[in-house]
Amino acid sequence: MRIISNRKKYCQMEKNLMNIGIIGTGLLGSAIAKRLVSTHSVYVYNRTKEKAKILEQFGIQVEDSPMALAEKCDFIITVVKDATALKQVAFGKKGIIHGKHKKLIVADMSTINPISSRKIAKEFADNGIPMVDAPVMGGPNLAEKGQMIVMVGGRKKTYEKIKNVLDLIGEKTFHLGDSGSGHAMKIAMNSQIALLALSISEGIILARKSGLDPLTFLEVLNSTYFKTGMSSIKGPKMAKGNFEPSFFLEMMQKDLDEINTTAKKVGAKLPMTDLANKIYQNAVKKGFGNIDYTGILSYLEK
């Protein structure tokens, strides 16, 4: 009886195995690939192939095009810079649609505005490929631990087919509604993050200029209910001038562009987010784009 039971369990495991493709091997894409390779076969594509080669040591296969990757995979996760990049890997020469097959599903984990996301999902559907938007909260470290928050928009039936994979990446997964819902939630969340980084930065600056130790300022702050994950984890690094990137400042500025574009489309007035975008834009122009987004402190100090 035990042999039969184990055989059934093994067959079930085999049934749940998927070939998963990751397009975009930046900080987040690479972390997701490394998280999934212990339970699934993982293939990756990156526009600059050399940057993806480092993943081969983990047993991850690097493909030459999105088309080649699509031909081998049941499920593709895209983690690219913006809507333009997503459309290129999806519909361009040797794009995903040229490698389509009946089982293929796409989930976009990039940060783009929900209007663009809906248009891209429709174009995928017109080509016979179901797509959900599935952006995440949490950086590369949480991705490798499977502790991100995944926010999904799109058909629930499609979501349910890939939920077991998303659950490996995310501690919590939310299905929020129709196409674009995940990205709408993501940019609403990122507006909070951008403003919070500015608020903590100004608190540190004011404390320092007043003759106080910024670390003491953070200790007091984190002893109150105004404490946040950013003030407790990122705050001490900020005070010490450590801006090793988990999410680049220039990418936060790009996301602020997406937030303001969406706000105009839906008729929302966001004066603080608009001001934040101007500050982040100036920081990028002054050469602060390739440090962590919390490096906005360094820009404000200088």
Short mmCIF file of C-alpha atoms in Angstrom, two decimals:
data_model
loop_
_atom_site.label_atom_id
_atom_site.label_comp_id
_atom_site.label_asym_id
_atom_site.label_seq_id
_atom_site.Cartn_x
_atom_site.Cartn_y
_atom_site.Cartn_z
CA MET A 1 0.00 0.00 0.00
CA ARG A 2 2.84 2.39 0.81
CA ILE A 3 4.41 1.89 -2.63
CA ILE A 4 1.13 2.72 -4.36
CA SER A 5 0.68 5.78 -2.15
CA ASN A 6 4.16 7.08 -2.91
CA ARG A 7 3.69 6.41 -6.61
CA LYS A 8 0.45 8.39 -6.60
CA LYS A 9 2.17 11.23 -4.78
CA TYR A 10 5.05 11.19 -7.28
CA CYS A 11 2.62 11.22 -10.22
CA GLN A 12 0.80 14.17 -8.70
CA MET A 13 4.11 16.04 -8.29
CA GLU A 14 4.98 15.30 -11.92
CA LYS A 15 1.58 16.57 -13.00
CA ASN A 16 2.15 19.88 -11.16
CA LEU A 17 5.59 20.48 -12.65
CA MET A 18 5.72 23.26 -15.21
CA ASN A 19 8.23 24.74 -17.61
CA ILE A 20 8.40 28.37 -16.53
CA GLY A 21 9.92 31.23 -18.49
CA ILE A 22 11.16 34.51 -17.05
CA ILE A 23 11.63 37.44 -19.43
CA GLY A 24 13.77 40.16 -17.85
CA THR A 25 16.59 39.09 -15.54
CA GLY A 26 17.15 42.25 -13.54
CA LEU A 27 17.21 42.17 -9.74
CA LEU A 28 13.64 40.92 -9.40
CA GLY A 29 13.50 38.63 -12.43
CA SER A 30 16.69 36.85 -11.40
CA ALA A 31 15.45 36.39 -7.84
CA ILE A 32 12.16 34.89 -9.07
CA ALA A 33 14.03 32.52 -11.39
CA LYS A 34 16.23 31.31 -8.54
CA ARG A 35 13.20 30.83 -6.32
CA LEU A 36 11.34 28.69 -8.86
CA VAL A 37 14.17 26.53 -10.20
CA SER A 38 14.11 24.21 -7.16
CA THR A 39 10.58 23.05 -8.05
CA HIS A 40 10.20 23.69 -11.79
CA SER A 41 12.23 23.81 -14.99
CA VAL A 42 13.11 27.47 -15.55
CA TYR A 43 14.09 29.22 -18.77
CA VAL A 44 15.06 32.90 -19.05
CA TYR A 45 15.47 35.53 -21.69
CA ASN A 46 17.12 38.92 -21.31
CA ARG A 47 17.72 41.49 -24.02
CA THR A 48 21.40 41.55 -23.00
CA LYS A 49 22.10 37.83 -22.94
CA GLU A 50 25.37 38.13 -21.02
CA LYS A 51 23.48 39.48 -17.99
CA ALA A 52 21.37 36.31 -17.88
CA LYS A 53 24.33 33.91 -18.23
CA ILE A 54 25.10 34.07 -14.50
CA LEU A 55 21.85 32.17 -13.87
CA GLU A 56 23.11 29.08 -15.70
CA GLN A 57 25.03 28.05 -12.57
CA PHE A 58 21.67 27.52 -10.85
CA GLY A 59 20.45 25.11 -13.54
CA ILE A 60 18.49 27.76 -15.41
CA GLN A 61 18.54 27.69 -19.21
CA VAL A 62 19.11 30.93 -21.14
CA GLU A 63 17.14 31.32 -24.39
CA ASP A 64 17.97 33.46 -27.44
CA SER A 65 14.51 35.00 -27.92
CA PRO A 66 11.07 35.31 -26.30
CA MET A 67 9.75 33.09 -29.10
CA ALA A 68 12.18 30.28 -28.28
CA LEU A 69 11.34 30.60 -24.61
CA ALA A 70 7.58 30.53 -25.30
CA GLU A 71 7.89 27.37 -27.37
CA LYS A 72 9.31 25.53 -24.34
CA CYS A 73 7.22 27.00 -21.54
CA ASP A 74 3.72 26.58 -20.11
CA PHE A 75 3.87 29.81 -18.14
CA ILE A 76 5.85 33.01 -18.80
CA ILE A 77 6.49 35.79 -16.29
CA THR A 78 7.54 39.13 -17.76
CA VAL A 79 9.53 41.55 -15.57
CA VAL A 80 10.59 44.38 -17.89
CA LYS A 81 11.05 48.13 -17.65
CA ASP A 82 7.83 49.51 -19.12
CA ALA A 83 4.93 48.96 -21.52
CA THR A 84 7.11 49.64 -24.57
CA ALA A 85 9.56 46.91 -23.53
CA LEU A 86 6.68 44.55 -22.76
CA LYS A 87 5.11 45.06 -26.20
CA GLN A 88 8.47 44.43 -27.84
CA VAL A 89 9.07 41.07 -26.13
CA ALA A 90 5.42 40.11 -26.60
CA PHE A 91 4.59 41.15 -30.16
CA GLY A 92 7.87 42.12 -31.81
CA LYS A 93 10.11 40.07 -34.08
CA LYS A 94 10.62 36.67 -32.40
CA GLY A 95 8.24 37.80 -29.66
CA ILE A 96 6.18 35.59 -27.35
CA ILE A 97 3.22 35.33 -29.73
CA HIS A 98 5.40 33.66 -32.37
CA GLY A 99 6.05 30.76 -29.99
CA LYS A 100 2.48 30.34 -28.77
CA HIS A 101 0.81 26.99 -28.09
CA LYS A 102 -2.39 25.85 -26.36
CA LYS A 103 -1.01 25.64 -22.81
CA LEU A 104 0.74 29.00 -22.75
CA ILE A 105 -0.18 31.63 -20.11
CA VAL A 106 1.55 34.97 -19.52
CA ALA A 107 1.73 36.95 -16.27
CA ASP A 108 3.19 40.45 -16.33
CA MET A 109 5.06 41.45 -13.17
CA SER A 110 6.42 44.69 -14.60
CA THR A 111 5.11 47.98 -13.22
CA ILE A 112 3.03 49.65 -15.91
CA ASN A 113 -0.17 51.65 -15.81
CA PRO A 114 -3.46 49.71 -15.90
CA ILE A 115 -4.61 51.36 -19.14
CA SER A 116 -1.59 50.03 -21.04
CA SER A 117 -1.92 46.68 -19.29
CA ARG A 118 -5.51 46.20 -20.49
CA LYS A 119 -4.53 47.00 -24.08
CA ILE A 120 -1.64 44.52 -23.96
CA ALA A 121 -3.85 41.82 -22.41
CA LYS A 122 -6.37 42.30 -25.22
CA GLU A 123 -3.67 41.98 -27.86
CA PHE A 124 -2.46 38.77 -26.21
CA ALA A 125 -6.05 37.48 -26.16
CA ASP A 126 -6.46 38.36 -29.84
CA ASN A 127 -3.45 36.11 -30.45
CA GLY A 128 -4.94 33.27 -28.42
CA ILE A 129 -2.81 33.72 -25.27
CA PRO A 130 -4.39 34.44 -21.87
CA MET A 131 -2.59 37.08 -19.80
CA VAL A 132 -2.93 38.30 -16.23
CA ASP A 133 -1.20 41.26 -14.65
CA ALA A 134 0.57 40.10 -11.48
CA PRO A 135 2.87 42.81 -10.10
CA VAL A 136 4.41 42.25 -6.69
CA MET A 137 5.33 44.05 -3.51
CA GLY A 138 8.68 43.15 -1.99
CA GLY A 139 12.21 43.20 -3.35
CA PRO A 140 14.60 40.50 -4.56
CA ASN A 141 15.38 39.21 -1.05
CA LEU A 142 11.71 38.51 -0.36
CA ALA A 143 11.32 37.00 -3.84
CA GLU A 144 14.00 34.40 -3.11
CA LYS A 145 12.26 33.56 0.18
CA GLY A 146 8.81 33.36 -1.40
CA GLN A 147 7.54 36.20 0.80
CA MET A 148 6.28 38.75 -1.70
CA ILE A 149 2.71 40.01 -2.05
CA VAL A 150 1.25 39.22 -5.48
CA MET A 151 -1.59 41.36 -6.86
CA VAL A 152 -3.44 39.78 -9.77
CA GLY A 153 -5.80 41.22 -12.35
CA GLY A 154 -7.45 39.18 -15.10
CA ARG A 155 -9.74 36.19 -15.54
CA LYS A 156 -10.05 34.13 -12.39
CA LYS A 157 -9.89 30.85 -14.34
CA THR A 158 -6.51 31.89 -15.75
CA TYR A 159 -5.28 32.93 -12.31
CA GLU A 160 -6.29 29.58 -10.82
CA LYS A 161 -4.22 27.70 -13.40
CA ILE A 162 -1.02 29.46 -12.26
CA LYS A 163 -1.87 30.06 -8.59
CA ASN A 164 0.36 27.21 -7.40
CA VAL A 165 3.38 28.94 -9.00
CA LEU A 166 2.43 32.40 -7.72
CA ASP A 167 2.08 30.91 -4.24
CA LEU A 168 5.73 29.84 -4.41
CA ILE A 169 6.72 33.45 -5.04
CA GLY A 170 4.24 35.15 -2.75
CA GLU A 171 3.36 34.87 0.92
CA LYS A 172 -0.05 36.26 -0.02
CA THR A 173 -1.73 36.39 -3.41
CA PHE A 174 -4.73 38.62 -4.11
CA HIS A 175 -7.01 38.25 -7.11
CA LEU A 176 -8.34 41.81 -7.41
CA GLY A 177 -10.62 41.69 -10.43
CA ASP A 178 -10.50 42.25 -14.15
CA SER A 179 -7.45 42.95 -16.30
CA GLY A 180 -5.44 45.93 -15.07
CA SER A 181 -6.58 45.60 -11.44
CA GLY A 182 -3.20 44.28 -10.30
CA HIS A 183 -1.31 47.13 -11.90
CA ALA A 184 -3.78 49.70 -10.53
CA MET A 185 -3.08 48.38 -7.03
CA LYS A 186 0.67 48.27 -7.64
CA ILE A 187 0.97 51.91 -8.65
CA ALA A 188 -1.24 52.97 -5.73
CA MET A 189 1.16 51.11 -3.45
CA ASN A 190 4.23 52.61 -5.10
CA SER A 191 2.92 56.13 -4.57
CA GLN A 192 2.98 55.37 -0.83
CA ILE A 193 6.54 54.07 -1.01
CA ALA A 194 7.88 57.10 -2.91
CA LEU A 195 6.27 59.55 -0.49
CA LEU A 196 7.37 57.56 2.55
CA ALA A 197 10.99 57.56 1.38
CA LEU A 198 10.81 61.35 1.08
CA SER A 199 9.21 61.71 4.51
CA ILE A 200 11.83 59.58 6.27
CA SER A 201 14.57 61.43 4.37
CA GLU A 202 13.34 64.81 5.55
CA GLY A 203 13.03 63.54 9.14
CA ILE A 204 16.65 62.33 9.05
CA ILE A 205 17.83 65.62 7.55
CA LEU A 206 15.96 67.73 10.12
CA ALA A 207 17.23 65.61 13.01
CA ARG A 208 20.82 65.78 11.77
CA LYS A 209 20.72 69.56 11.18
CA SER A 210 19.25 69.99 14.68
CA GLY A 211 22.24 68.23 16.21
CA LEU A 212 20.50 64.89 16.81
CA ASP A 213 21.80 61.46 15.87
CA PRO A 214 19.61 60.26 12.94
CA LEU A 215 19.77 56.72 14.34
CA THR A 216 18.27 58.00 17.59
CA PHE A 217 15.55 59.75 15.58
CA LEU A 218 14.75 56.41 13.94
CA GLU A 219 14.83 54.57 17.27
CA VAL A 220 12.23 56.96 18.66
CA LEU A 221 10.15 56.82 15.48
CA ASN A 222 10.22 53.03 15.51
CA SER A 223 9.05 53.01 19.13
CA THR A 224 5.76 54.61 18.08
CA TYR A 225 2.86 53.40 15.98
CA PHE A 226 4.21 55.59 13.18
CA LYS A 227 6.84 52.88 12.65
CA THR A 228 6.90 51.33 9.18
CA GLY A 229 8.81 48.52 7.51
CA MET A 230 10.78 51.19 5.66
CA SER A 231 11.70 53.15 8.79
CA SER A 232 12.82 50.01 10.62
CA ILE A 233 14.62 48.17 7.79
CA LYS A 234 15.67 50.83 5.30
CA GLY A 235 15.88 53.74 7.76
CA PRO A 236 19.14 52.76 9.53
CA LYS A 237 20.78 52.11 6.14
CA MET A 238 19.64 55.52 4.93
CA ALA A 239 21.06 57.23 8.02
CA LYS A 240 24.41 55.50 7.40
CA GLY A 241 24.46 56.42 3.70
CA ASN A 242 24.03 52.83 2.52
CA PHE A 243 22.00 52.92 -0.69
CA GLU A 244 22.79 49.51 -2.16
CA PRO A 245 19.90 49.03 -4.59
CA SER A 246 17.02 46.66 -4.08
CA PHE A 247 14.99 48.92 -6.39
CA PHE A 248 16.69 51.62 -8.45
CA LEU A 249 15.80 55.26 -7.90
CA GLU A 250 15.37 55.77 -11.65
CA MET A 251 12.79 52.96 -11.69
CA MET A 252 10.85 54.61 -8.88
CA GLN A 253 10.81 57.81 -10.92
CA LYS A 254 9.52 55.85 -13.91
CA ASP A 255 6.77 54.44 -11.72
CA LEU A 256 5.83 57.95 -10.60
CA ASP A 257 5.36 58.80 -14.28
CA GLU A 258 3.01 55.82 -14.56
CA ILE A 259 1.11 56.92 -11.45
CA ASN A 260 0.60 60.45 -12.76
CA THR A 261 -0.43 59.17 -16.20
CA THR A 262 -3.05 56.94 -14.58
CA ALA A 263 -4.24 59.72 -12.28
CA LYS A 264 -4.95 61.96 -15.26
CA LYS A 265 -6.78 59.17 -17.10
CA VAL A 266 -9.05 58.38 -14.14
CA GLY A 267 -9.53 61.98 -13.01
CA ALA A 268 -7.60 61.76 -9.72
CA LYS A 269 -5.68 64.75 -8.36
CA LEU A 270 -2.45 63.74 -6.61
CA PRO A 271 -0.54 66.95 -5.75
CA MET A 272 1.96 65.23 -3.41
CA THR A 273 2.75 62.51 -5.94
CA ASP A 274 3.19 65.13 -8.65
CA LEU A 275 5.66 67.02 -6.45
CA ALA A 276 7.45 63.79 -5.54
CA ASN A 277 7.89 63.01 -9.22
CA LYS A 278 9.55 66.38 -9.84
CA ILE A 279 11.99 65.70 -6.97
CA TYR A 280 12.82 62.20 -8.25
CA GLN A 281 13.20 63.54 -11.81
CA ASN A 282 15.76 66.08 -10.59
CA ALA A 283 17.59 63.38 -8.65
CA VAL A 284 17.89 61.24 -11.79
CA LYS A 285 19.14 64.24 -13.78
CA LYS A 286 21.80 64.84 -11.12
CA GLY A 287 23.10 61.27 -11.41
CA PHE A 288 21.35 59.52 -8.51
CA GLY A 289 19.34 57.10 -10.68
CA ASN A 290 21.45 53.96 -10.16
CA ILE A 291 21.30 53.83 -6.36
CA ASP A 292 18.44 52.58 -4.20
CA TYR A 293 15.26 54.68 -4.33
CA THR A 294 15.86 55.61 -0.66
CA GLY A 295 18.96 57.39 -1.98
CA ILE A 296 16.58 60.29 -2.51
CA LEU A 297 17.95 61.24 0.93
CA SER A 298 21.43 61.66 -0.55
CA TYR A 299 20.04 63.90 -3.29
CA LEU A 300 18.12 66.06 -0.81
CA GLU A 301 21.19 66.42 1.42
CA LYS A 302 23.34 67.60 -1.47
#
